[in-house]
Amino acid sequence: MNLSMRWLEEFVHVDTPIHDYCEALTMSGSKVEGYTVEGDEIQNVVVGRVLSMERHPNSDHMWICQVDVGREAPVQIVTGAQNVHVGDLVPAALHKSHLPGGVVITRGKLRGVESNGMLCSLKELGLTVHDFPYAIEDGIFILQEACAVGEDIRHAIGLDDTVVEFEITSNRPDCLSVIGLARETAATYRLPLRLHTPAVQGCGGSVHDLLRVRVENPALCMRYMAAVVRNIHVAPSPRWLRERLRACGVRPINNIVDITNYVMLEYGQPMHAFDLKYVKDGQIVVRNAVEGETLTTLDGAVRTLSPEMLVIADAEKPSAVAGVMGGETSGIHEDTNTIVFESACFKGSSVRLTAKKLGMRTESSGRFEKGLDPMNCEGALLRALELVELLGAGEVVSGVIDIDNADHTPRRVPFDADWMNRFLGIELTAGEMIELLRPLDITVENGLCTVPSYRADLEQKADIAEEVARMYGYDKIPTTALRGTAQAVVTPEQDFERRINTAMIAMGYDEIVTYSFMSPKMYDKIGLPAESPLRRSVTITNPLGEDTSIMRTTGLPSMLDTLARNYNNRNPQAYLYEISSEYLPREGEDLPEEKAVLMIGCYGEEADFFTLKGTVESLLARLNLPRADYTAVSTHPSYHPGRFAVITAGKAELGSIGEIHPAVLENFGLGCRAWVARLDIAALFAARLPEGRYHALPRFPASTRDLAVICDDALPVAVIEKEIRTAVGGILEQIRLFDVYRGVPVPAGKKSVAYSLVLRAADRTLTVEECDKAVEKALKALAGHGVTLRT
């Protein structure tokens, strides 16, 4: 919120340096971001009067002007402008003057003729024709102001106001106005506040003869007020009004539009003006939009409306989106004769949702969405009508329409001085607190605070304590140590995730972090079929672009994209991991399921399937998980057929591992083989074993046996190992594969697999017979798979 100090002076007189003012308002709770002085870049530019003009001897379009700038002798200035005449008052930038944008003007020669400065246009002063409608865009600024020759141009044209920028928090919409900040200023300095009561004369007639208003949704429209002005005269606003709008960052347009903007800035109440001839049957209906209904707004865009949106309509069609923006036909036109001024209060949450869904945010919606005071509607409307009469912009039809559905019961909050002293760490009497609250229009009676209607943020006694604190002075509150203790506790799930990070880093992998949103084209790049459920994604309503338009349902594209980037940056190898989230839509739910997964990817000269499998097995061991089984699957579209496996522990599926399909590698521009594993962190956490217990060293010796078998080449060695473990039972301490052989004398289509078995019992020394029997049991179990003892 930009505050003009000249405008503020109308309500409260503050005789203090601007630095002190900014500091005082910040300390009382209205944070100041900074301040600027209008025209501070303009230096040594004065009002000059053109005394004479003669043609430049070496130019057919330049003039040599003698300009009176309030000094003993006139100043000679050469100009190429064609709109200057003898006797004109003009801005004259003299030798060593400064203009906006860092422009410095010095004396020099133009085609051999000395020029001691420059005559300025609006643009060169940082202004536009909206600031001075009588001026022209292309040419020297010919002044029509009451000013003196030699006067500083900034003072002459009113470009010397001081503007303070406030950061207004969302709970203080009342401060999004000059009056609101004037209240804060008066309370901070304990000064009287001069509020103006609008007075409207009226021209007779009755507004009810010209307009009817019906509110169909009082829950979303707490109050709707309207008035009619006829015989409109659209013209530029007077200079004082244009100056105030400009200082607050609003471009002047014409008197009618400027009045609505002026009232919005002064009262904090957004207003809108309708052309009555476009209001069908003279009827305004505040209702919800109809599904599929459209409206062309003032910015020229066609908006498709939905039933939850509130609109201002006539008897046939919507004319404005309530609290956001008016319709194209509802604006002020050159032939406008009769207008309707609207001053209403709409529910903030409804305005915010509507503005967000339509993708538009305006000054009006920014105020309404914070929650405005219905009591403010009347004062704002009367002020607008008063300005119409003051500016001679039209004739106000007598009376106003007021559909009031608001609750005007004063809000009361408990007042507990002892509690506030303990809460704030201060020692004030109840009487002192009451005096601190009085400048804020908060009265205390019978242990209750009655708060003003515009202070919707005061709901409980902690809010009242804050008001006491800021009026007392934050700097006066003594420093106290924090009471109580707080202890952070790491949950088992958090500890489990930390152990995953530690293990992966210890194994030489680098962590990556990727975006959770991606392009739908990524599903094509990893080869997902059209009917795959993973293609059903959460779509982002307002994405940055198509490449970030959906939430990912699988972390594979993100990992492959990162591997490809490393490969294309000529990194010879990459070992990466990421704890990422996958977003899976749920039927009947607004929010998706967020599944945490561990993605592991690698490529390089020493990387292969078994490298990654060893990583997974080491990780599972470090996380105290049971030994996993790997089941080959040849149908996954993203992985190489026959080189992909599902990882399970018992009946629980933990994840998958495999080599990426060559076609997928090509889609990502990855010119080498790559392997990726995906582990479901929740499944890992659920499958973990009880914490290990330490046991004493074995007291009895171990027995070893080497077992070499012949089996089909297609039989996975993991199947053989699992059968051996199951058959031998608890005396099998360790099993290690030490040889796989194909070739003579092993038959074609067969392979020789050799294991080393370590057998031990905890309570005795195993006999030769027990060990031989264990091996026989293993061979018998393997026979079902066509496995025979190698001889």
Short mmCIF file of N, CA, C and O in Angstrom, two decimals, residues 358-449:
data_model
loop_
_atom_site.label_atom_id
_atom_site.label_comp_id
_atom_site.label_asym_id
_atom_site.label_seq_id
_atom_site.Cartn_x
_atom_site.Cartn_y
_atom_site.Cartn_z
N LEU A 358 -10.23 -18.32 -12.32
CA LEU A 358 -10.24 -17.57 -13.57
C LEU A 358 -8.85 -17.11 -13.97
O LEU A 358 -8.67 -16.58 -15.07
N GLY A 359 -7.87 -17.29 -13.08
CA GLY A 359 -6.50 -16.89 -13.39
C GLY A 359 -6.33 -15.39 -13.47
O GLY A 359 -5.54 -14.89 -14.27
N MET A 360 -7.04 -14.65 -12.63
CA MET A 360 -6.93 -13.18 -12.65
C MET A 360 -6.95 -12.66 -11.22
O MET A 360 -7.71 -13.11 -10.37
N ARG A 361 -6.07 -11.70 -10.96
CA ARG A 361 -6.01 -11.08 -9.64
C ARG A 361 -6.00 -9.57 -9.83
O ARG A 361 -5.16 -9.03 -10.56
N THR A 362 -6.94 -8.90 -9.22
CA THR A 362 -7.09 -7.46 -9.39
C THR A 362 -6.96 -6.76 -8.05
O THR A 362 -6.93 -7.39 -6.99
N GLU A 363 -6.89 -5.41 -8.12
CA GLU A 363 -6.87 -4.63 -6.89
C GLU A 363 -8.11 -4.93 -6.06
O GLU A 363 -8.06 -5.02 -4.83
N SER A 364 -9.24 -5.09 -6.73
CA SER A 364 -10.49 -5.37 -6.04
C SER A 364 -10.46 -6.73 -5.35
O SER A 364 -10.76 -6.84 -4.15
N SER A 365 -10.08 -7.78 -6.09
CA SER A 365 -10.08 -9.12 -5.48
C SER A 365 -9.06 -9.21 -4.36
O SER A 365 -9.28 -9.90 -3.37
N GLY A 366 -7.92 -8.52 -4.52
CA GLY A 366 -6.90 -8.54 -3.47
C GLY A 366 -7.40 -7.98 -2.15
O GLY A 366 -6.94 -8.39 -1.08
N ARG A 367 -8.35 -7.04 -2.22
CA ARG A 367 -8.92 -6.49 -0.99
C ARG A 367 -10.06 -7.37 -0.47
O ARG A 367 -10.12 -7.68 0.72
N PHE A 368 -10.96 -7.76 -1.36
CA PHE A 368 -12.11 -8.55 -0.91
C PHE A 368 -11.68 -9.87 -0.27
O PHE A 368 -12.29 -10.32 0.70
N GLU A 369 -10.66 -10.52 -0.83
CA GLU A 369 -10.30 -11.84 -0.33
C GLU A 369 -9.76 -11.81 1.09
O GLU A 369 -9.71 -12.83 1.76
N LYS A 370 -9.38 -10.64 1.58
CA LYS A 370 -8.90 -10.52 2.96
C LYS A 370 -10.03 -10.30 3.95
O LYS A 370 -9.81 -10.35 5.15
N GLY A 371 -11.22 -10.03 3.44
CA GLY A 371 -12.38 -9.86 4.31
C GLY A 371 -12.61 -8.40 4.67
O GLY A 371 -11.89 -7.84 5.51
N LEU A 372 -13.58 -7.77 4.03
CA LEU A 372 -13.85 -6.35 4.26
C LEU A 372 -15.02 -6.16 5.21
O LEU A 372 -15.79 -7.08 5.49
N ASP A 373 -15.16 -4.94 5.67
CA ASP A 373 -16.18 -4.57 6.64
C ASP A 373 -17.46 -4.13 5.92
O ASP A 373 -17.44 -3.14 5.16
N PRO A 374 -18.59 -4.82 6.12
CA PRO A 374 -19.84 -4.40 5.46
C PRO A 374 -20.27 -2.99 5.85
O PRO A 374 -20.95 -2.30 5.09
N MET A 375 -19.85 -2.56 7.05
CA MET A 375 -20.22 -1.22 7.51
C MET A 375 -19.57 -0.13 6.68
O MET A 375 -19.99 1.03 6.71
N ASN A 376 -18.52 -0.49 5.95
CA ASN A 376 -17.76 0.50 5.17
C ASN A 376 -18.45 0.84 3.86
O ASN A 376 -18.10 1.83 3.21
N CYS A 377 -19.42 0.02 3.43
CA CYS A 377 -20.05 0.21 2.12
C CYS A 377 -20.75 1.56 2.02
O CYS A 377 -20.65 2.26 0.99
N GLU A 378 -21.47 1.95 3.06
CA GLU A 378 -22.28 3.16 2.98
C GLU A 378 -21.40 4.41 2.86
O GLU A 378 -21.63 5.27 2.00
N GLY A 379 -20.40 4.52 3.72
CA GLY A 379 -19.53 5.68 3.68
C GLY A 379 -18.82 5.82 2.34
O GLY A 379 -18.69 6.92 1.80
N ALA A 380 -18.37 4.68 1.78
CA ALA A 380 -17.68 4.71 0.49
C ALA A 380 -18.62 5.16 -0.62
O ALA A 380 -18.24 5.96 -1.49
N LEU A 381 -19.86 4.65 -0.62
CA LEU A 381 -20.80 5.04 -1.66
C LEU A 381 -21.14 6.53 -1.58
O LEU A 381 -21.17 7.23 -2.60
N LEU A 382 -21.39 7.02 -0.38
CA LEU A 382 -21.72 8.43 -0.22
C LEU A 382 -20.54 9.31 -0.61
O LEU A 382 -20.72 10.40 -1.19
N ARG A 383 -19.33 8.86 -0.32
CA ARG A 383 -18.14 9.63 -0.71
C ARG A 383 -18.04 9.72 -2.23
O ARG A 383 -17.70 10.77 -2.79
N ALA A 384 -18.33 8.62 -2.93
CA ALA A 384 -18.29 8.63 -4.39
C ALA A 384 -19.33 9.60 -4.94
O ALA A 384 -19.04 10.36 -5.88
N LEU A 385 -20.53 9.60 -4.37
CA LEU A 385 -21.57 10.51 -4.83
C LEU A 385 -21.20 11.96 -4.53
O LEU A 385 -21.47 12.86 -5.34
N GLU A 386 -20.58 12.18 -3.39
CA GLU A 386 -20.13 13.53 -3.05
C GLU A 386 -19.10 14.03 -4.06
O GLU A 386 -19.13 15.20 -4.48
N LEU A 387 -18.17 13.15 -4.45
CA LEU A 387 -17.15 13.53 -5.41
C LEU A 387 -17.77 13.81 -6.78
O LEU A 387 -17.30 14.69 -7.51
N VAL A 388 -18.81 13.07 -7.15
CA VAL A 388 -19.50 13.34 -8.41
C VAL A 388 -20.02 14.78 -8.42
O VAL A 388 -19.85 15.52 -9.42
N GLU A 389 -20.64 15.19 -7.35
CA GLU A 389 -21.16 16.55 -7.27
C GLU A 389 -20.05 17.57 -7.19
O GLU A 389 -20.11 18.64 -7.82
N LEU A 390 -18.98 17.23 -6.45
CA LEU A 390 -17.86 18.15 -6.29
C LEU A 390 -17.15 18.40 -7.62
O LEU A 390 -16.76 19.54 -7.93
N LEU A 391 -17.04 17.36 -8.45
CA LEU A 391 -16.34 17.49 -9.73
C LEU A 391 -17.26 17.89 -10.86
O LEU A 391 -16.81 18.05 -12.00
N GLY A 392 -18.56 18.01 -10.58
CA GLY A 392 -19.51 18.34 -11.62
C GLY A 392 -19.61 17.26 -12.67
O GLY A 392 -19.80 17.55 -13.86
N ALA A 393 -19.49 16.01 -12.23
CA ALA A 393 -19.46 14.89 -13.18
C ALA A 393 -20.85 14.35 -13.48
O ALA A 393 -21.00 13.48 -14.34
N GLY A 394 -21.89 14.83 -12.80
CA GLY A 394 -23.23 14.33 -13.05
C GLY A 394 -24.20 14.77 -11.97
O GLY A 394 -23.84 15.51 -11.04
N GLU A 395 -25.44 14.31 -12.08
CA GLU A 395 -26.49 14.63 -11.13
C GLU A 395 -26.89 13.36 -10.37
O GLU A 395 -27.25 12.35 -10.99
N VAL A 396 -26.79 13.42 -9.05
CA VAL A 396 -27.07 12.26 -8.21
C VAL A 396 -28.57 12.14 -7.97
O VAL A 396 -29.21 13.05 -7.42
N VAL A 397 -29.14 11.01 -8.40
CA VAL A 397 -30.56 10.75 -8.14
C VAL A 397 -30.73 10.47 -6.64
O VAL A 397 -29.92 9.75 -6.03
N SER A 398 -31.73 11.02 -6.04
CA SER A 398 -31.92 10.92 -4.59
C SER A 398 -32.15 9.47 -4.17
O SER A 398 -32.83 8.70 -4.86
N GLY A 399 -31.59 9.14 -3.00
CA GLY A 399 -31.79 7.82 -2.41
C GLY A 399 -30.73 6.81 -2.82
O GLY A 399 -30.05 6.98 -3.85
N VAL A 400 -30.60 5.78 -2.01
CA VAL A 400 -29.69 4.67 -2.33
C VAL A 400 -30.44 3.36 -2.06
O VAL A 400 -31.38 3.32 -1.26
N ILE A 401 -30.03 2.32 -2.75
CA ILE A 401 -30.56 0.97 -2.50
C ILE A 401 -29.60 0.25 -1.58
O ILE A 401 -28.38 0.23 -1.84
N ASP A 402 -30.12 -0.34 -0.53
CA ASP A 402 -29.26 -1.01 0.45
C ASP A 402 -29.86 -2.37 0.80
O ASP A 402 -30.87 -2.47 1.49
N ILE A 403 -29.24 -3.45 0.29
CA ILE A 403 -29.63 -4.82 0.66
C ILE A 403 -28.61 -5.30 1.68
O ILE A 403 -27.49 -5.67 1.33
N ASP A 404 -29.00 -5.27 2.94
CA ASP A 404 -28.05 -5.51 4.03
C ASP A 404 -28.34 -6.86 4.69
O ASP A 404 -29.35 -7.03 5.37
N ASN A 405 -27.45 -7.82 4.48
CA ASN A 405 -27.57 -9.15 5.11
C ASN A 405 -26.49 -9.38 6.15
O ASN A 405 -26.29 -10.51 6.60
N ALA A 406 -25.78 -8.34 6.53
CA ALA A 406 -24.65 -8.48 7.46
C ALA A 406 -25.14 -8.45 8.90
O ALA A 406 -26.20 -7.90 9.23
N ASP A 407 -24.33 -9.05 9.76
CA ASP A 407 -24.60 -9.04 11.19
C ASP A 407 -23.86 -7.84 11.79
O ASP A 407 -22.63 -7.78 11.79
N HIS A 408 -24.60 -6.87 12.29
CA HIS A 408 -24.00 -5.65 12.82
C HIS A 408 -23.82 -5.69 14.34
O HIS A 408 -23.54 -4.66 14.96
N THR A 409 -23.97 -6.85 14.94
CA THR A 409 -23.78 -6.97 16.38
C THR A 409 -22.32 -6.69 16.71
O THR A 409 -21.41 -7.31 16.14
N PRO A 410 -22.05 -5.76 17.63
CA PRO A 410 -20.65 -5.45 17.96
C PRO A 410 -19.93 -6.69 18.50
O PRO A 410 -20.49 -7.47 19.26
N ARG A 411 -18.70 -6.87 18.07
CA ARG A 411 -17.91 -8.00 18.53
C ARG A 411 -17.27 -7.64 19.87
O ARG A 411 -16.70 -6.57 20.03
N ARG A 412 -17.39 -8.57 20.82
CA ARG A 412 -16.82 -8.34 22.15
C ARG A 412 -15.84 -9.44 22.48
O ARG A 412 -16.10 -10.62 22.24
N VAL A 413 -14.70 -9.03 23.05
CA VAL A 413 -13.61 -9.94 23.37
C VAL A 413 -13.27 -9.76 24.85
O VAL A 413 -13.23 -8.63 25.35
N PRO A 414 -13.01 -10.86 25.58
CA PRO A 414 -12.69 -10.75 27.02
C PRO A 414 -11.46 -9.87 27.26
O PRO A 414 -10.48 -9.91 26.50
N PHE A 415 -11.54 -9.07 28.31
CA PHE A 415 -10.42 -8.23 28.74
C PHE A 415 -9.93 -8.75 30.08
O PHE A 415 -10.65 -8.74 31.07
N ASP A 416 -8.68 -9.23 30.10
CA ASP A 416 -8.10 -9.80 31.32
C ASP A 416 -6.70 -9.21 31.48
O ASP A 416 -5.73 -9.67 30.88
N ALA A 417 -6.60 -8.16 32.29
CA ALA A 417 -5.33 -7.45 32.44
C ALA A 417 -4.24 -8.33 33.04
O ALA A 417 -3.08 -8.30 32.59
N ASP A 418 -4.58 -9.13 34.05
CA ASP A 418 -3.58 -10.00 34.70
C ASP A 418 -3.04 -11.02 33.70
O ASP A 418 -1.83 -11.27 33.64
N TRP A 419 -3.94 -11.60 32.93
CA TRP A 419 -3.50 -12.59 31.94
C TRP A 419 -2.59 -11.94 30.90
O TRP A 419 -1.57 -12.52 30.50
N MET A 420 -2.94 -10.74 30.45
CA MET A 420 -2.12 -10.06 29.44
C MET A 420 -0.76 -9.69 29.99
O MET A 420 0.25 -9.75 29.27
N ASN A 421 -0.69 -9.31 31.26
CA ASN A 421 0.61 -9.03 31.87
C ASN A 421 1.50 -10.27 31.87
O ASN A 421 2.69 -10.20 31.54
N ARG A 422 0.92 -11.42 32.24
CA ARG A 422 1.69 -12.66 32.24
C ARG A 422 2.06 -13.06 30.81
O ARG A 422 3.18 -13.52 30.55
N PHE A 423 1.14 -12.88 29.91
CA PHE A 423 1.35 -13.27 28.51
C PHE A 423 2.44 -12.45 27.85
O PHE A 423 3.27 -12.97 27.09
N LEU A 424 2.47 -11.15 28.14
CA LEU A 424 3.43 -10.24 27.50
C LEU A 424 4.70 -10.05 28.31
O LEU A 424 5.71 -9.58 27.77
N GLY A 425 4.67 -10.41 29.60
CA GLY A 425 5.84 -10.18 30.44
C GLY A 425 6.01 -8.74 30.83
O GLY A 425 7.14 -8.23 30.94
N ILE A 426 4.88 -8.02 31.02
CA ILE A 426 4.93 -6.61 31.41
C ILE A 426 4.14 -6.43 32.70
O ILE A 426 3.52 -7.36 33.20
N GLU A 427 4.16 -5.22 33.22
CA GLU A 427 3.42 -4.91 34.45
C GLU A 427 2.68 -3.59 34.25
O GLU A 427 3.21 -2.52 34.52
N LEU A 428 1.47 -3.68 33.73
CA LEU A 428 0.63 -2.50 33.54
C LEU A 428 -0.67 -2.70 34.30
O LEU A 428 -1.15 -3.82 34.47
N THR A 429 -1.24 -1.59 34.73
CA THR A 429 -2.54 -1.66 35.39
C THR A 429 -3.62 -1.78 34.33
O THR A 429 -3.41 -1.49 33.13
N ALA A 430 -4.80 -2.19 34.73
CA ALA A 430 -5.92 -2.29 33.80
C ALA A 430 -6.24 -0.93 33.20
O ALA A 430 -6.55 -0.82 32.00
N GLY A 431 -6.15 0.11 34.02
CA GLY A 431 -6.42 1.46 33.52
C GLY A 431 -5.43 1.88 32.46
O GLY A 431 -5.80 2.51 31.46
N GLU A 432 -4.16 1.54 32.66
CA GLU A 432 -3.14 1.89 31.64
C GLU A 432 -3.40 1.15 30.32
O GLU A 432 -3.23 1.71 29.23
N MET A 433 -3.81 -0.10 30.43
CA MET A 433 -4.13 -0.85 29.20
C MET A 433 -5.33 -0.25 28.49
O MET A 433 -5.34 -0.14 27.25
N ILE A 434 -6.34 0.17 29.25
CA ILE A 434 -7.53 0.76 28.64
C ILE A 434 -7.18 2.03 27.90
O ILE A 434 -7.68 2.30 26.80
N GLU A 435 -6.28 2.83 28.47
CA GLU A 435 -5.85 4.06 27.81
C GLU A 435 -5.05 3.77 26.54
O GLU A 435 -5.12 4.53 25.58
N LEU A 436 -4.29 2.68 26.55
CA LEU A 436 -3.55 2.31 25.34
C LEU A 436 -4.49 1.87 24.23
O LEU A 436 -4.21 2.07 23.04
N LEU A 437 -5.61 1.25 24.59
CA LEU A 437 -6.55 0.75 23.60
C LEU A 437 -7.47 1.84 23.08
O LEU A 437 -8.04 1.71 21.98
N ARG A 438 -7.62 2.92 23.84
CA ARG A 438 -8.59 3.96 23.46
C ARG A 438 -8.30 4.58 22.09
O ARG A 438 -9.22 4.76 21.28
N PRO A 439 -7.04 4.90 21.74
CA PRO A 439 -6.79 5.48 20.40
C PRO A 439 -7.14 4.53 19.26
O PRO A 439 -7.27 4.98 18.12
N LEU A 440 -7.28 3.24 19.55
CA LEU A 440 -7.62 2.26 18.52
C LEU A 440 -9.13 2.05 18.43
O LEU A 440 -9.58 1.11 17.75
N ASP A 441 -9.90 2.90 19.11
CA ASP A 441 -11.37 2.79 19.14
C ASP A 441 -11.83 1.49 19.77
O ASP A 441 -12.91 0.98 19.46
N ILE A 442 -11.01 0.95 20.68
CA ILE A 442 -11.40 -0.26 21.43
C ILE A 442 -11.80 0.19 22.83
O ILE A 442 -10.98 0.74 23.58
N THR A 443 -13.06 0.00 23.17
CA THR A 443 -13.56 0.40 24.48
C THR A 443 -13.69 -0.82 25.38
O THR A 443 -13.95 -1.93 24.90
N VAL A 444 -13.50 -0.61 26.67
CA VAL A 444 -13.56 -1.70 27.66
C VAL A 444 -14.63 -1.38 28.68
O VAL A 444 -14.65 -0.29 29.26
N GLU A 445 -15.53 -2.34 28.90
CA GLU A 445 -16.59 -2.16 29.87
C GLU A 445 -17.02 -3.52 30.39
O GLU A 445 -17.26 -4.45 29.60
N ASN A 446 -17.07 -3.64 31.72
CA ASN A 446 -17.50 -4.88 32.37
C ASN A 446 -16.68 -6.09 31.93
O ASN A 446 -17.21 -7.18 31.70
N GLY A 447 -15.39 -5.89 31.82
CA GLY A 447 -14.51 -6.99 31.47
C GLY A 447 -14.56 -7.44 30.03
O GLY A 447 -14.06 -8.52 29.69
N LEU A 448 -15.16 -6.64 29.16
CA LEU A 448 -15.26 -6.98 27.75
C LEU A 448 -14.78 -5.82 26.89
O LEU A 448 -15.07 -4.65 27.19
N CYS A 449 -14.05 -6.15 25.83
CA CYS A 449 -13.61 -5.16 24.86
C CYS A 449 -14.60 -5.13 23.71
O CYS A 449 -14.93 -6.18 23.14
#
